[in-house]
mmCIF file of C-alpha atoms in Angstrom:
data_model
loop_
_atom_site.group_PDB
_atom_site.id
_atom_site.type_symbol
_atom_site.label_atom_id
_atom_site.label_comp_id
_atom_site.label_asym_id
_atom_site.label_seq_id
_atom_site.Cartn_x
_atom_site.Cartn_y
_atom_site.Cartn_z
ATOM 1 C CA SER A 162 -92.888 11.008 -94.431
ATOM 2 C CA ASP A 163 -91.639 7.675 -95.817
ATOM 3 C CA ALA A 164 -90.283 9.550 -98.829
ATOM 4 C CA ALA A 165 -88.372 11.977 -96.655
ATOM 5 C CA ALA A 166 -86.999 9.147 -94.531
ATOM 6 C CA ALA A 167 -85.762 7.430 -97.678
ATOM 7 C CA LEU A 168 -83.881 10.536 -98.802
ATOM 8 C CA THR A 169 -80.170 10.508 -98.189
ATOM 9 C CA TYR A 170 -77.812 13.471 -98.137
ATOM 10 C CA THR A 171 -74.199 13.786 -99.210
ATOM 11 C CA TRP A 172 -72.452 17.117 -98.471
ATOM 12 C CA GLU A 173 -69.015 17.946 -99.637
ATOM 13 C CA ILE A 174 -66.989 21.139 -99.341
ATOM 14 C CA SER A 175 -63.976 21.466 -101.570
ATOM 15 C CA VAL A 176 -61.341 24.215 -101.875
ATOM 16 C CA GLY A 177 -61.677 26.405 -105.006
ATOM 17 C CA ALA A 178 -64.517 27.789 -107.103
ATOM 18 C CA ALA A 179 -64.864 24.548 -109.073
ATOM 19 C CA TYR A 180 -65.763 21.254 -107.352
ATOM 20 C CA SER A 181 -62.879 18.829 -107.052
ATOM 21 C CA GLU A 182 -63.076 15.497 -105.321
ATOM 22 C CA ALA A 183 -59.309 15.720 -104.632
ATOM 23 C CA ASN A 184 -59.815 18.974 -102.794
ATOM 24 C CA VAL A 185 -62.690 17.980 -100.535
ATOM 25 C CA ILE A 186 -61.931 19.011 -96.957
ATOM 26 C CA LEU A 187 -65.186 18.251 -95.280
ATOM 27 C CA SER A 188 -68.201 15.954 -95.907
ATOM 28 C CA GLY A 189 -71.430 15.031 -94.160
ATOM 29 C CA SER A 190 -74.604 12.935 -94.467
ATOM 30 C CA SER A 191 -77.265 14.706 -92.423
ATOM 31 C CA GLU A 192 -79.880 17.325 -93.400
ATOM 32 C CA GLU A 193 -77.625 20.103 -92.122
ATOM 33 C CA LEU A 194 -73.872 20.450 -92.432
ATOM 34 C CA ARG A 195 -72.330 22.187 -89.449
ATOM 35 C CA LEU A 196 -68.752 23.351 -89.586
ATOM 36 C CA PRO A 197 -66.591 23.462 -86.438
ATOM 37 C CA PRO A 198 -65.043 26.876 -85.723
ATOM 38 C CA HIS A 199 -61.878 27.670 -87.682
ATOM 39 C CA THR A 200 -62.410 24.819 -90.155
ATOM 40 C CA LEU A 201 -62.168 27.175 -93.132
ATOM 41 C CA ALA A 202 -59.138 29.281 -94.043
ATOM 42 C CA PRO A 203 -59.547 33.050 -94.436
ATOM 43 C CA SER A 204 -59.152 34.665 -97.868
ATOM 44 C CA THR A 205 -60.150 31.331 -99.479
ATOM 45 C CA THR A 206 -62.932 30.373 -101.878
ATOM 46 C CA TYR A 207 -64.903 27.162 -101.422
ATOM 47 C CA HIS A 208 -67.449 25.022 -103.339
ATOM 48 C CA VAL A 209 -70.190 23.338 -101.337
ATOM 49 C CA ARG A 210 -72.138 20.604 -103.072
ATOM 50 C CA LEU A 211 -75.222 18.688 -101.825
ATOM 51 C CA LEU A 212 -76.446 15.452 -103.367
ATOM 52 C CA GLY A 213 -79.911 14.266 -102.428
ATOM 53 C CA GLN A 214 -80.878 10.842 -103.370
ATOM 54 C CA LEU A 215 -84.056 8.715 -102.934
ATOM 55 C CA ALA A 216 -83.998 5.032 -102.256
ATOM 56 C CA SER A 217 -85.441 4.546 -105.750
ATOM 57 C CA GLY A 218 -82.242 5.932 -107.199
ATOM 58 C CA GLU A 219 -83.569 9.341 -108.259
ATOM 59 C CA SER A 220 -81.137 12.183 -107.262
ATOM 60 C CA SER A 221 -80.550 15.867 -107.510
ATOM 61 C CA THR A 222 -77.491 18.057 -106.895
ATOM 62 C CA ALA A 223 -77.225 21.677 -105.760
ATOM 63 C CA SER A 224 -74.112 23.702 -105.211
ATOM 64 C CA GLN A 225 -72.945 27.091 -104.054
ATOM 65 C CA ILE A 226 -69.666 28.998 -104.147
ATOM 66 C CA PHE A 227 -68.633 31.158 -101.206
ATOM 67 C CA SER A 228 -65.543 32.956 -99.937
ATOM 68 C CA VAL A 229 -64.275 33.285 -96.412
ATOM 69 C CA THR A 230 -63.046 36.773 -95.328
ATOM 70 C CA SER A 231 -60.361 37.413 -92.696
ATOM 71 C CA SER A 232 -61.527 38.292 -89.209
ATOM 72 C CA PRO A 233 -60.845 41.805 -87.861
ATOM 73 C CA LEU A 234 -57.701 42.091 -85.786
ATOM 74 C CA SER A 235 -57.996 42.580 -82.032
ATOM 75 C CA ALA A 236 -55.876 45.347 -80.449
ATOM 76 C CA LYS A 237 -55.438 45.394 -76.694
ATOM 77 C CA ILE A 238 -53.323 47.287 -74.168
ATOM 78 C CA ALA A 239 -52.841 45.561 -70.851
ATOM 79 C CA GLY A 240 -53.495 47.351 -67.552
ATOM 80 C CA GLY A 241 -56.191 49.765 -68.584
ATOM 81 C CA ALA A 242 -56.582 53.326 -67.405
ATOM 82 C CA ARG A 243 -54.655 54.044 -64.165
ATOM 83 C CA THR A 244 -53.069 57.024 -62.476
ATOM 84 C CA VAL A 245 -49.314 57.224 -62.953
ATOM 85 C CA SER A 246 -46.564 59.568 -61.732
ATOM 86 C CA ARG A 247 -44.946 62.176 -64.026
ATOM 87 C CA ASP A 248 -41.687 61.076 -62.320
ATOM 88 C CA SER A 249 -42.034 57.427 -63.257
ATOM 89 C CA ALA A 250 -38.945 56.209 -65.054
ATOM 90 C CA VAL A 251 -40.373 52.878 -66.054
ATOM 91 C CA LEU A 252 -43.921 52.825 -67.422
ATOM 92 C CA ALA A 253 -44.677 49.411 -68.981
ATOM 93 C CA LEU A 254 -46.711 49.320 -72.140
ATOM 94 C CA ASP A 255 -47.929 45.882 -73.251
ATOM 95 C CA ALA A 256 -50.010 45.087 -76.323
ATOM 96 C CA SER A 257 -48.946 41.423 -76.498
ATOM 97 C CA ASP A 258 -52.498 40.247 -76.033
ATOM 98 C CA SER A 259 -53.426 41.780 -79.431
ATOM 99 C CA SER A 260 -54.197 39.049 -81.921
ATOM 100 C CA ASP A 261 -55.455 37.813 -85.207
ATOM 101 C CA PRO A 262 -58.478 35.661 -84.318
ATOM 102 C CA ASP A 263 -57.942 33.539 -87.408
ATOM 103 C CA VAL A 264 -54.609 32.491 -85.957
ATOM 104 C CA CYS A 265 -55.270 32.601 -82.204
ATOM 105 C CA PRO A 266 -58.894 32.475 -81.245
ATOM 106 C CA ASP A 267 -58.136 32.695 -77.513
ATOM 107 C CA GLY A 268 -55.936 35.753 -77.497
ATOM 108 C CA GLY A 269 -52.459 36.838 -78.572
ATOM 109 C CA ALA A 270 -50.473 36.087 -75.393
ATOM 110 C CA ALA A 271 -51.271 32.340 -75.695
ATOM 111 C CA CYS A 272 -49.849 32.125 -79.240
ATOM 112 C CA PRO A 273 -47.693 35.030 -80.388
ATOM 113 C CA ASP A 274 -48.051 36.009 -84.050
ATOM 114 C CA ALA A 275 -44.871 37.262 -85.571
ATOM 115 C CA SER A 276 -46.852 38.659 -88.560
ATOM 116 C CA LEU A 277 -48.436 41.391 -86.371
ATOM 117 C CA SER A 278 -46.903 44.863 -86.623
ATOM 118 C CA PHE A 279 -47.181 47.511 -83.851
ATOM 119 C CA LEU A 280 -47.061 51.317 -84.145
ATOM 120 C CA TRP A 281 -47.181 53.269 -80.852
ATOM 121 C CA THR A 282 -47.789 57.009 -80.439
ATOM 122 C CA CYS A 283 -47.990 59.205 -77.376
ATOM 123 C CA ALA A 284 -50.115 62.323 -76.905
ATOM 124 C CA ILE A 285 -50.806 64.811 -74.118
ATOM 125 C CA SER A 286 -54.219 66.192 -73.171
ATOM 126 C CA ASP A 287 -54.499 68.780 -75.992
ATOM 127 C CA GLY A 288 -53.801 66.073 -78.621
ATOM 128 C CA SER A 289 -50.311 67.172 -79.457
ATOM 129 C CA PRO A 290 -47.500 64.548 -79.537
ATOM 130 C CA CYS A 291 -45.344 63.857 -76.454
ATOM 131 C CA ARG A 292 -41.975 65.562 -76.565
ATOM 132 C CA LEU A 293 -38.686 65.004 -74.871
ATOM 133 C CA LEU A 294 -37.668 67.476 -72.107
ATOM 134 C CA SER A 295 -34.051 67.447 -73.227
ATOM 135 C CA SER A 296 -34.548 68.339 -76.901
ATOM 136 C CA GLY A 297 -38.156 69.071 -77.546
ATOM 137 C CA ALA A 298 -38.166 66.261 -80.136
ATOM 138 C CA ILE A 299 -41.349 64.182 -80.581
ATOM 139 C CA LEU A 300 -41.098 60.918 -78.645
ATOM 140 C CA THR A 301 -40.518 57.937 -80.933
ATOM 141 C CA LEU A 302 -41.611 54.512 -79.522
ATOM 142 C CA PRO A 303 -40.307 51.052 -80.548
ATOM 143 C CA THR A 304 -42.394 49.028 -83.018
ATOM 144 C CA THR A 305 -42.637 46.093 -80.614
ATOM 145 C CA SER A 306 -45.692 44.745 -78.689
ATOM 146 C CA THR A 307 -44.115 45.592 -75.314
ATOM 147 C CA HIS A 308 -41.623 48.225 -74.071
ATOM 148 C CA THR A 309 -41.169 50.776 -71.322
ATOM 149 C CA VAL A 310 -41.370 54.597 -71.336
ATOM 150 C CA ASP A 311 -39.512 56.993 -69.087
ATOM 151 C CA LEU A 312 -42.267 59.569 -68.269
ATOM 152 C CA SER A 313 -39.721 61.665 -66.265
ATOM 153 C CA ALA A 314 -37.951 62.368 -69.561
ATOM 154 C CA LEU A 315 -41.083 63.867 -71.153
ATOM 155 C CA ALA A 316 -42.509 67.411 -71.132
ATOM 156 C CA LEU A 317 -45.697 66.545 -69.221
ATOM 157 C CA SER A 318 -45.832 69.285 -66.554
ATOM 158 C CA SER A 319 -48.717 71.158 -68.215
ATOM 159 C CA SER A 320 -50.799 68.070 -69.116
ATOM 160 C CA PRO A 321 -53.186 66.391 -66.690
ATOM 161 C CA GLU A 322 -52.960 63.120 -68.569
ATOM 162 C CA VAL A 323 -51.043 61.198 -71.225
ATOM 163 C CA ALA A 324 -52.471 58.855 -73.848
ATOM 164 C CA PHE A 325 -50.766 55.946 -75.638
ATOM 165 C CA THR A 326 -52.211 54.524 -78.831
ATOM 166 C CA VAL A 327 -51.216 51.320 -80.599
ATOM 167 C CA VAL A 328 -52.103 50.513 -84.194
ATOM 168 C CA VAL A 329 -51.872 46.791 -84.948
ATOM 169 C CA THR A 330 -51.577 45.818 -88.601
ATOM 170 C CA LYS A 331 -51.363 42.587 -90.679
ATOM 171 C CA SER A 332 -51.892 41.921 -94.348
ATOM 172 C CA GLY A 333 -53.872 45.110 -94.933
ATOM 173 C CA ARG A 334 -56.008 44.768 -91.788
ATOM 174 C CA VAL A 335 -55.784 47.445 -89.092
ATOM 175 C CA ALA A 336 -56.930 47.573 -85.445
ATOM 176 C CA GLU A 337 -56.396 50.474 -83.050
ATOM 177 C CA THR A 338 -56.827 51.068 -79.384
ATOM 178 C CA PHE A 339 -55.554 53.513 -76.772
ATOM 179 C CA VAL A 340 -55.206 54.037 -72.989
ATOM 180 C CA THR A 341 -55.437 57.344 -71.218
ATOM 181 C CA LEU A 342 -53.420 57.673 -67.982
ATOM 182 C CA PRO A 343 -54.078 60.486 -65.479
ATOM 183 C CA LEU A 344 -50.881 62.088 -64.233
ATOM 184 C CA GLU A 345 -49.917 63.070 -60.729
ATOM 185 C CA ASP A 346 -46.755 64.614 -59.219
ATOM 186 C CA GLY A 347 -44.732 62.431 -56.914
ATOM 187 C CA PRO A 348 -45.132 58.732 -56.101
ATOM 188 C CA VAL A 349 -48.356 56.953 -56.964
ATOM 189 C CA ALA A 350 -49.490 53.840 -55.146
ATOM 190 C CA SER A 351 -49.692 50.836 -57.411
ATOM 191 C CA VAL A 352 -52.167 48.233 -56.256
ATOM 192 C CA SER A 353 -52.295 44.619 -57.410
ATOM 193 C CA VAL A 354 -54.270 41.541 -56.573
ATOM 194 C CA SER A 355 -53.069 37.934 -56.838
ATOM 195 C CA ARG A 356 -54.727 34.652 -56.114
ATOM 196 C CA LYS A 357 -53.137 32.972 -53.135
ATOM 197 C CA SER A 358 -55.059 29.696 -53.001
ATOM 198 C CA ILE A 359 -58.107 27.995 -54.372
ATOM 199 C CA SER A 360 -60.157 25.073 -53.121
ATOM 200 C CA ALA A 361 -63.687 23.753 -53.432
ATOM 201 C CA ALA A 362 -64.671 25.709 -50.378
ATOM 202 C CA ARG A 363 -63.044 29.075 -50.958
ATOM 203 C CA VAL A 364 -60.728 31.260 -53.002
ATOM 204 C CA VAL A 365 -58.179 33.467 -51.232
ATOM 205 C CA PHE A 366 -56.783 36.600 -52.826
ATOM 206 C CA GLU A 367 -53.881 38.707 -51.636
ATOM 207 C CA GLY A 368 -53.433 42.439 -52.315
ATOM 208 C CA SER A 369 -50.280 44.485 -52.346
ATOM 209 C CA THR A 370 -49.353 48.087 -52.953
ATOM 210 C CA ASP A 371 -46.164 49.826 -54.011
ATOM 211 C CA ALA A 372 -45.449 53.463 -54.524
ATOM 212 C CA ALA A 373 -44.353 54.092 -58.144
#
């Protein structure tokens, strides 16, 4: 209608529960206000205000207060489930792609977050913790995103598999994931695929295998 066409909109979002022109971070003048992803900060309260005004000068204001919560953390272990050898001296564990989506929307490896903490544990098939062959002590793993484990130094002869769990924490938020690795005696073939070339006509991949 002509009346609707004559109505103008003024949106403003300011930081804090009370409206403050000095704290306005975003404004708009259409019927809807759309916020680009990651515009708002987590654990923050905002005041959104809408002023509607007719060409005649009549106006009305509405407002709402809302808070933004932090996104859940993302915990990831690279490589996935794969068969490994009990005799392997170097098993790589990598959780560096774990992330806080509020800091790194595209994944942790692209923008490491020093605020993330990592706690690793190891368990055999009956759920009991992994133990060292030499002393029977429970295996203690570094609190880093990546490290290596010497499986040949663990008491794994009676277990068909070994599981590694990582708990990722930050500012009271917790995420957890695990990977279960079937075990075999002797060398195990490790297969990898890499992209060799790419063109508009075709993509060429190359495979390789190593006993590990």
